CSV table of C-alpha atoms in Angstrom, one decimal:
chain,number,residue,atom,x,y,z
L,22,UNK,CA,-35.9,3.1,86.2
L,23,UNK,CA,-36.5,2.4,82.5
L,24,UNK,CA,-37.0,5.4,80.2
L,25,UNK,CA,-39.7,4.9,77.6
L,26,UNK,CA,-39.0,5.7,74.0
L,27,UNK,CA,-41.8,8.3,74.0
L,28,UNK,CA,-40.3,10.1,76.9
L,29,UNK,CA,-36.9,10.0,75.2
L,30,UNK,CA,-38.3,11.7,72.1
L,31,UNK,CA,-40.0,14.4,74.2
L,32,UNK,CA,-36.7,15.2,75.9
L,33,UNK,CA,-34.3,15.3,72.9
L,34,UNK,CA,-36.5,15.3,69.8
L,35,UNK,CA,-37.5,12.7,67.2
L,36,UNK,CA,-34.4,13.0,64.9
L,37,UNK,CA,-31.8,13.0,67.8
L,38,UNK,CA,-33.6,10.2,69.6
L,39,UNK,CA,-33.5,8.1,66.4
L,40,UNK,CA,-29.8,8.6,65.6
L,41,UNK,CA,-28.6,8.6,69.3
L,42,UNK,CA,-30.6,5.5,70.2
L,43,UNK,CA,-29.0,3.5,67.3
L,44,UNK,CA,-25.4,4.7,68.2
L,45,UNK,CA,-26.0,4.0,72.0
L,46,UNK,CA,-27.2,0.4,71.2
L,47,UNK,CA,-24.2,-0.1,68.9
L,48,UNK,CA,-21.7,1.1,71.5
L,49,UNK,CA,-23.3,-1.0,74.3
L,50,UNK,CA,-24.3,2.1,76.4
L,51,UNK,CA,-28.0,1.2,76.8
L,52,UNK,CA,-30.2,-1.9,76.7
L,53,UNK,CA,-34.0,-2.6,76.5
L,54,UNK,CA,-36.0,-3.6,79.5
L,55,UNK,CA,-39.7,-4.1,78.8
L,56,UNK,CA,-40.9,-1.1,76.9
L,57,UNK,CA,-38.2,1.2,78.2
L,58,UNK,CA,-34.5,1.8,77.9
L,59,UNK,CA,-32.0,1.4,80.7
L,60,UNK,CA,-28.3,2.3,80.9
L,61,UNK,CA,-25.7,-0.5,80.9
L,62,UNK,CA,-22.6,1.5,81.9
L,63,UNK,CA,-21.8,4.1,84.5
L,64,UNK,CA,-19.7,6.3,82.2
L,65,UNK,CA,-19.3,6.7,78.4
L,66,UNK,CA,-16.6,7.9,76.0
L,67,UNK,CA,-18.4,10.1,73.5
L,68,UNK,CA,-16.1,9.6,70.5
L,69,UNK,CA,-18.3,11.7,68.2
L,70,UNK,CA,-18.1,14.7,70.5
L,71,UNK,CA,-14.4,14.2,70.8
L,72,UNK,CA,-14.0,14.0,67.0
L,73,UNK,CA,-16.0,17.2,66.5
L,74,UNK,CA,-14.0,19.0,69.1
L,75,UNK,CA,-10.8,17.9,67.4
L,76,UNK,CA,-12.0,19.1,64.0
L,77,UNK,CA,-13.0,22.5,65.5
L,78,UNK,CA,-9.6,22.9,67.0
L,79,UNK,CA,-7.4,21.6,64.1
L,80,UNK,CA,-9.6,21.6,61.0
L,81,UNK,CA,-8.9,17.9,60.5
L,82,UNK,CA,-9.1,14.5,62.1
L,83,UNK,CA,-6.2,12.2,63.1
L,84,UNK,CA,-8.4,9.2,62.7
L,85,UNK,CA,-8.3,9.7,59.0
L,86,UNK,CA,-10.6,10.2,55.9
L,87,UNK,CA,-12.8,7.3,56.8
L,88,UNK,CA,-13.9,8.8,60.1
L,89,UNK,CA,-14.4,12.2,58.5
L,90,UNK,CA,-16.6,10.6,55.8
L,91,UNK,CA,-18.7,9.0,58.5
L,92,UNK,CA,-19.3,12.4,60.2
L,93,UNK,CA,-20.0,13.9,56.8
L,94,UNK,CA,-22.6,11.2,56.1
L,95,UNK,CA,-24.3,12.0,59.4
L,96,UNK,CA,-24.3,15.7,58.4
L,97,UNK,CA,-22.3,16.6,61.4
L,98,UNK,CA,-19.5,18.3,59.5
L,99,UNK,CA,-19.1,19.9,56.1
L,100,UNK,CA,-15.9,20.2,54.1
L,101,UNK,CA,-15.0,23.5,52.6
L,102,UNK,CA,-12.0,24.3,50.4
L,103,UNK,CA,-10.4,27.6,51.3
L,104,UNK,CA,-8.1,29.3,48.8
L,105,UNK,CA,-6.2,32.5,49.6
L,106,UNK,CA,-3.6,34.6,47.8
L,107,UNK,CA,-0.8,36.8,49.1
L,108,UNK,CA,0.0,39.8,46.9
L,109,UNK,CA,2.7,42.5,47.1
L,110,UNK,CA,3.9,45.3,44.9
L,111,UNK,CA,6.4,44.3,42.2
L,112,UNK,CA,9.1,46.3,40.4
L,113,UNK,CA,6.7,47.1,37.6
L,114,UNK,CA,3.7,48.1,39.8
L,115,UNK,CA,1.5,50.7,38.3
L,116,UNK,CA,-1.9,52.1,38.8
L,117,UNK,CA,-2.5,52.4,35.1
L,118,UNK,CA,-2.8,49.7,32.3
L,119,UNK,CA,-0.1,49.7,29.7
L,120,UNK,CA,-0.6,47.8,26.4
L,121,UNK,CA,2.3,45.5,25.7
L,122,UNK,CA,3.6,45.2,22.2
L,123,UNK,CA,3.6,41.8,20.6
L,124,UNK,CA,5.5,42.5,17.4
L,125,UNK,CA,8.5,44.6,16.4
L,126,UNK,CA,7.3,46.5,13.3
L,127,UNK,CA,9.1,48.5,10.6
L,128,UNK,CA,7.4,51.7,11.8
L,129,UNK,CA,8.8,51.2,15.3
L,130,UNK,CA,12.3,50.8,13.9
L,131,UNK,CA,12.0,53.9,11.7
L,132,UNK,CA,10.5,56.1,14.5
L,133,UNK,CA,12.7,54.8,17.3
L,134,UNK,CA,9.6,53.9,19.3
L,135,UNK,CA,11.0,50.4,20.0
L,136,UNK,CA,13.4,52.0,22.5
L,137,UNK,CA,10.7,52.9,25.0
L,138,UNK,CA,8.1,50.3,24.0
L,139,UNK,CA,7.2,47.5,26.4
L,140,UNK,CA,7.0,44.1,24.8
L,141,UNK,CA,5.1,41.1,25.9
L,142,UNK,CA,7.3,38.2,26.8
L,143,UNK,CA,7.2,35.1,24.6
L,144,UNK,CA,5.7,32.0,26.1
L,145,UNK,CA,7.7,29.2,24.5
L,146,UNK,CA,5.6,26.6,26.3
L,147,UNK,CA,2.3,27.7,24.7
L,148,UNK,CA,0.8,25.5,22.0
L,149,UNK,CA,0.7,27.1,18.5
L,150,UNK,CA,-2.0,26.9,15.9
L,151,UNK,CA,-2.0,23.4,14.3
L,152,UNK,CA,-0.5,23.6,10.8
L,153,UNK,CA,-2.6,22.6,7.9
L,154,UNK,CA,-1.2,19.4,6.3
L,155,UNK,CA,-1.1,18.7,2.6
L,156,UNK,CA,-3.7,16.4,1.1
L,157,UNK,CA,-3.7,14.3,-2.1
L,158,UNK,CA,-6.4,14.9,-4.7
L,159,UNK,CA,-8.7,11.9,-5.2
L,160,UNK,CA,-7.2,11.5,-8.7
L,161,UNK,CA,-3.8,11.0,-7.2
L,162,UNK,CA,-5.1,8.5,-4.7
L,163,UNK,CA,-6.7,6.4,-7.4
L,164,UNK,CA,-3.7,6.8,-9.6
L,165,UNK,CA,-1.4,5.4,-6.9
L,166,UNK,CA,-3.9,2.5,-6.3
L,167,UNK,CA,-3.8,1.8,-10.1
L,168,UNK,CA,-0.1,1.7,-10.0
L,169,UNK,CA,-0.1,-0.7,-7.1
L,170,UNK,CA,-2.5,-3.0,-9.0
L,171,UNK,CA,-0.3,-3.0,-12.1
L,172,UNK,CA,2.8,-3.7,-10.0
L,173,UNK,CA,1.0,-6.6,-8.3
L,174,UNK,CA,0.3,-8.1,-11.8
L,175,UNK,CA,3.9,-7.9,-12.8
L,176,UNK,CA,3.8,-4.7,-15.0
L,177,UNK,CA,6.6,-2.2,-15.3
L,178,UNK,CA,5.9,1.6,-15.8
L,179,UNK,CA,7.0,3.1,-19.1
L,180,UNK,CA,8.1,6.7,-19.5
L,181,UNK,CA,5.3,9.0,-20.9
L,182,UNK,CA,6.5,12.5,-19.9
L,183,UNK,CA,6.4,13.8,-23.5
L,184,UNK,CA,3.1,15.8,-23.9
L,185,UNK,CA,3.9,17.1,-27.4
L,186,UNK,CA,4.1,14.4,-30.1
L,187,UNK,CA,4.3,14.5,-33.9
L,188,UNK,CA,1.5,13.3,-36.2
L,189,UNK,CA,3.8,10.4,-37.2
L,190,UNK,CA,4.1,8.9,-33.7
L,191,UNK,CA,0.6,9.8,-32.5
L,192,UNK,CA,-1.3,8.7,-35.6
L,193,UNK,CA,0.7,7.3,-38.6
L,194,UNK,CA,2.6,4.6,-36.6
L,195,UNK,CA,-0.8,3.4,-35.2
L,196,UNK,CA,-2.2,2.9,-38.7
L,197,UNK,CA,-4.6,5.9,-38.4
L,198,UNK,CA,-5.2,7.3,-41.8
L,199,UNK,CA,-4.2,10.9,-42.5
L,200,UNK,CA,-7.8,11.6,-43.5
L,201,UNK,CA,-9.2,10.4,-40.2
L,202,UNK,CA,-11.6,12.9,-38.4
L,203,UNK,CA,-9.6,12.5,-35.2
L,204,UNK,CA,-6.7,14.4,-36.9
L,205,UNK,CA,-8.9,17.5,-37.7
L,206,UNK,CA,-8.5,20.8,-35.8
L,207,UNK,CA,-11.9,20.3,-34.1
L,208,UNK,CA,-10.6,17.2,-32.4
L,209,UNK,CA,-6.9,17.8,-31.8
L,210,UNK,CA,-4.8,20.6,-30.4
L,211,UNK,CA,-2.0,21.5,-32.8
L,212,UNK,CA,1.2,23.4,-31.8
L,213,UNK,CA,1.9,26.6,-33.7
L,214,UNK,CA,5.5,27.2,-32.5
L,215,UNK,CA,7.4,25.2,-33.6
L,216,UNK,CA,5.0,23.8,-36.1
L,217,UNK,CA,7.0,20.7,-37.2
L,218,UNK,CA,9.0,17.9,-35.5
L,219,UNK,CA,12.4,16.5,-36.3
L,220,UNK,CA,12.5,13.8,-39.0
L,221,UNK,CA,11.6,10.3,-37.7
L,222,UNK,CA,13.9,7.3,-38.4
L,223,UNK,CA,14.0,7.1,-42.2
L,224,UNK,CA,13.7,3.3,-42.6
L,225,UNK,CA,10.8,3.0,-40.3
L,226,UNK,CA,9.1,6.1,-41.8
L,227,UNK,CA,9.3,4.6,-45.3
L,228,UNK,CA,7.7,1.3,-44.1
L,229,UNK,CA,4.9,3.1,-42.4
L,230,UNK,CA,4.2,5.3,-45.4
L,231,UNK,CA,4.2,2.3,-47.7
L,232,UNK,CA,1.7,0.3,-45.6
L,233,UNK,CA,-0.6,3.3,-45.5
L,234,UNK,CA,-0.5,4.1,-49.3
L,235,UNK,CA,-0.1,0.7,-51.0
L,236,UNK,CA,-0.4,-1.8,-48.2
L,237,UNK,CA,1.7,-4.7,-47.1
L,238,UNK,CA,1.8,-7.6,-44.7
L,239,UNK,CA,-1.5,-9.0,-46.0
L,240,UNK,CA,-3.1,-5.5,-46.1
L,241,UNK,CA,-4.1,-3.3,-49.1
L,242,UNK,CA,-3.6,-0.2,-47.0
L,243,UNK,CA,-5.7,2.9,-47.3
L,244,UNK,CA,-4.6,3.8,-50.9
L,245,UNK,CA,-5.0,7.5,-50.0
L,246,UNK,CA,-2.6,10.4,-50.6
L,247,UNK,CA,0.3,10.7,-48.1
L,248,UNK,CA,1.4,14.1,-46.7
L,249,UNK,CA,4.9,14.5,-45.2
L,250,UNK,CA,3.7,17.8,-43.7
L,251,UNK,CA,0.8,16.2,-41.8
L,252,UNK,CA,3.2,13.5,-40.5
L,253,UNK,CA,5.6,16.2,-39.2
L,254,UNK,CA,3.0,18.4,-37.5
L,255,UNK,CA,3.4,18.8,-33.7
L,256,UNK,CA,0.4,18.4,-31.5
L,257,UNK,CA,-0.7,17.7,-27.9
L,258,UNK,CA,-1.0,14.0,-27.8
L,259,UNK,CA,-4.5,12.6,-27.9
L,260,UNK,CA,-3.5,9.3,-26.3
L,261,UNK,CA,-0.5,7.8,-24.5
L,262,UNK,CA,-0.5,5.1,-27.2
L,263,UNK,CA,1.9,7.3,-29.1
L,264,UNK,CA,4.5,6.5,-26.3
L,265,UNK,CA,3.5,2.8,-26.5
L,266,UNK,CA,4.1,2.8,-30.2
L,267,UNK,CA,7.6,4.3,-29.7
L,268,UNK,CA,8.3,1.8,-27.0
L,269,UNK,CA,7.3,-1.2,-29.2
L,270,UNK,CA,9.5,0.1,-32.0
L,271,UNK,CA,12.5,0.3,-29.6
L,272,UNK,CA,11.8,-3.2,-28.3
L,273,UNK,CA,11.7,-4.6,-31.8
L,274,UNK,CA,15.1,-3.0,-32.6
L,275,UNK,CA,17.0,-3.2,-29.4
L,276,UNK,CA,20.2,-5.1,-29.0
L,277,UNK,CA,19.7,-8.7,-28.1
L,278,UNK,CA,16.3,-8.9,-29.9
L,279,UNK,CA,12.8,-8.8,-28.8
L,280,UNK,CA,11.8,-10.1,-25.3
L,281,UNK,CA,8.1,-10.3,-24.0
L,282,UNK,CA,7.1,-7.3,-21.9
L,283,UNK,CA,4.2,-6.0,-19.8
L,284,UNK,CA,4.1,-2.2,-19.6
L,285,UNK,CA,1.7,0.4,-18.3
L,286,UNK,CA,1.5,4.2,-18.1
L,287,UNK,CA,-0.8,6.7,-16.3
L,288,UNK,CA,-0.5,10.2,-17.8
L,289,UNK,CA,-2.2,13.2,-19.2
L,290,UNK,CA,-3.7,13.5,-22.7
L,291,UNK,CA,-5.6,16.3,-24.6
L,292,UNK,CA,-8.6,16.4,-26.9
L,293,UNK,CA,-10.5,19.3,-28.4
L,294,UNK,CA,-13.8,18.2,-26.9
L,295,UNK,CA,-16.9,20.0,-25.5
L,296,UNK,CA,-17.0,19.6,-21.7
L,297,UNK,CA,-20.0,17.9,-20.1
L,298,UNK,CA,-20.7,15.8,-17.0
L,299,UNK,CA,-18.4,13.0,-18.2
L,300,UNK,CA,-15.9,14.7,-20.6
L,301,UNK,CA,-13.1,17.2,-20.3
L,302,UNK,CA,-10.6,18.6,-22.9
L,303,UNK,CA,-7.7,17.4,-20.6
L,304,UNK,CA,-7.8,14.2,-18.7
L,305,UNK,CA,-5.7,11.2,-17.7
L,306,UNK,CA,-5.3,8.0,-19.6
L,307,UNK,CA,-4.4,4.6,-18.0
L,308,UNK,CA,-2.8,2.4,-20.6
L,309,UNK,CA,-1.3,-1.0,-20.7
L,310,UNK,CA,0.6,-3.1,-23.3
L,311,UNK,CA,1.4,-6.8,-23.3
L,312,UNK,CA,3.6,-8.1,-26.0
L,313,UNK,CA,4.3,-11.8,-26.2
L,314,UNK,CA,4.0,-14.9,-28.4
L,315,UNK,CA,0.7,-16.6,-28.8
L,316,UNK,CA,-1.6,-14.3,-26.8
L,317,UNK,CA,-5.2,-13.7,-27.9
L,318,UNK,CA,-8.4,-11.7,-27.2
L,319,UNK,CA,-9.3,-14.1,-24.5
L,320,UNK,CA,-6.1,-13.1,-22.6
L,321,UNK,CA,-7.2,-9.4,-23.0
L,322,UNK,CA,-10.7,-10.0,-21.6
L,323,UNK,CA,-9.4,-12.1,-18.7
L,324,UNK,CA,-6.9,-9.4,-17.9
L,325,UNK,CA,-9.5,-6.6,-17.9
L,326,UNK,CA,-11.8,-8.7,-15.6
L,327,UNK,CA,-9.0,-9.3,-13.2
L,328,UNK,CA,-7.8,-5.7,-13.3
L,329,UNK,CA,-11.2,-4.2,-12.6
L,330,UNK,CA,-12.0,-6.8,-10.0
L,331,UNK,CA,-9.0,-5.6,-8.0
L,332,UNK,CA,-10.6,-2.1,-8.2
L,333,UNK,CA,-13.9,-3.4,-6.8
L,334,UNK,CA,-15.7,-3.0,-10.1
L,335,UNK,CA,-17.4,-6.3,-10.9
L,336,UNK,CA,-20.3,-5.2,-13.2
L,337,UNK,CA,-18.6,-5.0,-16.6
L,338,UNK,CA,-19.7,-5.2,-20.2
L,339,UNK,CA,-17.6,-5.6,-23.4
L,340,UNK,CA,-18.9,-4.3,-26.7
L,341,UNK,CA,-17.3,-4.8,-30.2
L,342,UNK,CA,-15.9,-1.6,-31.5
L,343,UNK,CA,-13.7,-0.1,-34.3
L,344,UNK,CA,-10.2,1.3,-33.8
L,345,UNK,CA,-7.9,2.0,-36.7
L,346,UNK,CA,-5.0,0.3,-35.0
L,347,UNK,CA,-6.7,-2.7,-33.2
L,348,UNK,CA,-8.6,-5.6,-34.6
L,349,UNK,CA,-10.6,-7.1,-32.9
L,350,UNK,CA,-11.5,-4.1,-30.6
L,351,UNK,CA,-13.6,-3.9,-27.5
L,352,UNK,CA,-15.2,-1.0,-25.6
L,353,UNK,CA,-15.4,-1.5,-21.8
L,354,UNK,CA,-18.5,-0.3,-19.9
L,355,UNK,CA,-19.1,-0.2,-16.1
L,356,UNK,CA,-22.4,0.5,-14.4
L,357,UNK,CA,-22.4,3.9,-12.5
L,358,UNK,CA,-24.9,3.7,-9.6
L,359,UNK,CA,-25.1,7.5,-9.2
L,360,UNK,CA,-25.9,8.1,-12.9
L,361,UNK,CA,-27.9,4.8,-13.0
L,362,UNK,CA,-26.5,3.9,-16.4
L,363,UNK,CA,-23.7,2.1,-18.1
L,364,UNK,CA,-20.6,4.4,-18.6
L,365,UNK,CA,-17.8,3.7,-21.0
L,366,UNK,CA,-14.6,3.5,-19.0
L,367,UNK,CA,-12.1,2.1,-21.5
L,368,UNK,CA,-11.1,0.8,-24.9
L,369,UNK,CA,-9.0,-2.2,-25.8
L,370,UNK,CA,-8.0,-4.5,-28.6
L,371,UNK,CA,-5.3,-6.5,-30.4
L,372,UNK,CA,-2.8,-4.3,-32.3
L,373,UNK,CA,-3.1,-4.8,-36.1
L,374,UNK,CA,-0.3,-6.4,-38.2
L,375,UNK,CA,-0.1,-3.1,-40.3
L,376,UNK,CA,1.1,-1.4,-37.1
L,377,UNK,CA,3.4,-4.1,-35.7
L,378,UNK,CA,5.1,-5.6,-38.8
L,379,UNK,CA,6.8,-2.3,-39.9
L,380,UNK,CA,8.3,-2.0,-36.5
L,381,UNK,CA,10.2,-5.2,-37.1
L,382,UNK,CA,8.7,-7.4,-34.4
L,383,UNK,CA,9.2,-11.2,-34.9
L,384,UNK,CA,6.6,-13.4,-36.5
L,385,UNK,CA,4.1,-14.8,-33.9
L,386,UNK,CA,4.4,-11.8,-31.6
L,387,UNK,CA,0.9,-10.4,-30.6
L,388,UNK,CA,0.4,-7.2,-28.7
L,389,UNK,CA,-2.8,-6.5,-26.8
L,390,UNK,CA,-3.5,-3.0,-25.5
L,391,UNK,CA,-6.0,-1.1,-23.6
L,392,UNK,CA,-6.7,2.4,-22.4
L,393,UNK,CA,-9.1,3.8,-19.8
L,394,UNK,CA,-9.6,7.1,-18.2
L,395,UNK,CA,-8.5,7.8,-14.6
L,396,UNK,CA,-11.3,10.2,-14.0
L,397,UNK,CA,-14.3,7.9,-14.6
L,398,UNK,CA,-13.2,5.1,-12.2
L,399,UNK,CA,-12.5,7.9,-9.6
L,400,UNK,CA,-16.1,9.2,-10.1
L,401,UNK,CA,-17.5,5.8,-9.6
L,402,UNK,CA,-15.3,5.1,-6.5
L,403,UNK,CA,-16.2,8.5,-4.8
L,404,UNK,CA,-19.8,8.7,-6.0
L,405,UNK,CA,-19.3,11.8,-8.1
L,406,UNK,CA,-21.8,12.4,-10.9
L,407,UNK,CA,-20.1,15.5,-12.6
L,408,UNK,CA,-16.5,15.4,-13.7
L,409,UNK,CA,-16.3,19.2,-13.3
L,410,UNK,CA,-16.6,18.9,-9.5
L,411,UNK,CA,-13.6,16.5,-9.6
L,412,UNK,CA,-11.3,18.5,-11.8
L,413,UNK,CA,-11.2,22.3,-12.3
L,414,UNK,CA,-12.1,25.5,-10.5
L,415,UNK,CA,-15.3,24.1,-8.9
L,416,UNK,CA,-13.4,21.5,-6.8
L,417,UNK,CA,-13.8,22.0,-3.1
L,418,UNK,CA,-10.5,22.2,-1.2
L,419,UNK,CA,-12.3,20.9,1.9
L,420,UNK,CA,-13.6,17.8,0.0
L,421,UNK,CA,-10.0,17.1,-1.2
L,422,UNK,CA,-8.7,17.2,2.4
L,423,UNK,CA,-11.5,15.0,3.7
L,424,UNK,CA,-11.6,12.5,0.8
L,425,UNK,CA,-11.1,8.9,2.0
L,426,UNK,CA,-8.1,6.9,1.2
L,427,UNK,CA,-8.7,4.5,-1.7
L,428,UNK,CA,-8.7,0.8,-1.2
L,429,UNK,CA,-10.2,-1.0,-4.1
């Protein structure tokens, strides 16, 4: 006799009837006859019941994880993870807590307490505190980038490790008059001990003195008194051009004669200046010298444009200027977006005959030179508007460690 679905729900409940009816149809146990259900087999193998019995007895199912997942989906079983521990008394069992020592101290050695003290074992597999690595200052990063740019352009680095120079090499050889304001105490740091340098080369010294006082090589000179004492005074160099002058003199008088050169230097210089947002009494000068036949101011401007373009500075201006040892002379300006104004970043020019001829350089040799600070391009590159936050006691160590690598 067919069993109606309504009667089935009354006997086993709505939820059971719904689930059981679907499983019975799927396994072929029942069929539909009219509005009722009839059985299609005399006996059934209730696999679900068998699986639940197996799980109760063994805690698992031989049919595998797929069958367990099906039962879990039907909410017939629930998996639980059981963790248990087995404990027993060890050789150091105690009902009180003892503090273990981590370090062997001088006091313990003196008192003898180390003999009875209990020490904590070292865990050699534990990770230690990550060490703090060193970091290059932004100036050093930019300096290295400058060096790479110079090397790419075929320049060689000249030695400039001599911070103390004489007035002769720092000023006189550059055709800077001895009465020039730059040589005053308020602009230059003079050394008190020892106060004087060793005598310069006699022949070269006499030629420099002559071109200053009476002229020569097409110049009438300054026609001003000459002081041997001022020439011998020791001072902290105000520019690395003192080293460039010495180098040019050596090139003019070296064995085998003069050969064209391209040289650069990046080193420290000192000036007795008041500090502000863009000036310090101690800073770095980037300097280059090209000595060759037939070069001109156009070569100098072209070089500066190429050099600064490699640094990523495209907005340049050149302004005529006066330098005692270069003619013509140019000041170099770059636009600083943080300060929203043009900032002087360098000076350049063609070295005068009054400077080159006494050295003994051959006729037709021209020398172009330039100098720029290391600090100001660094300020532009890192967006710094006050040089005192780049160099000095106000520099943040954290900012040094986190400063980006420089790629102009």
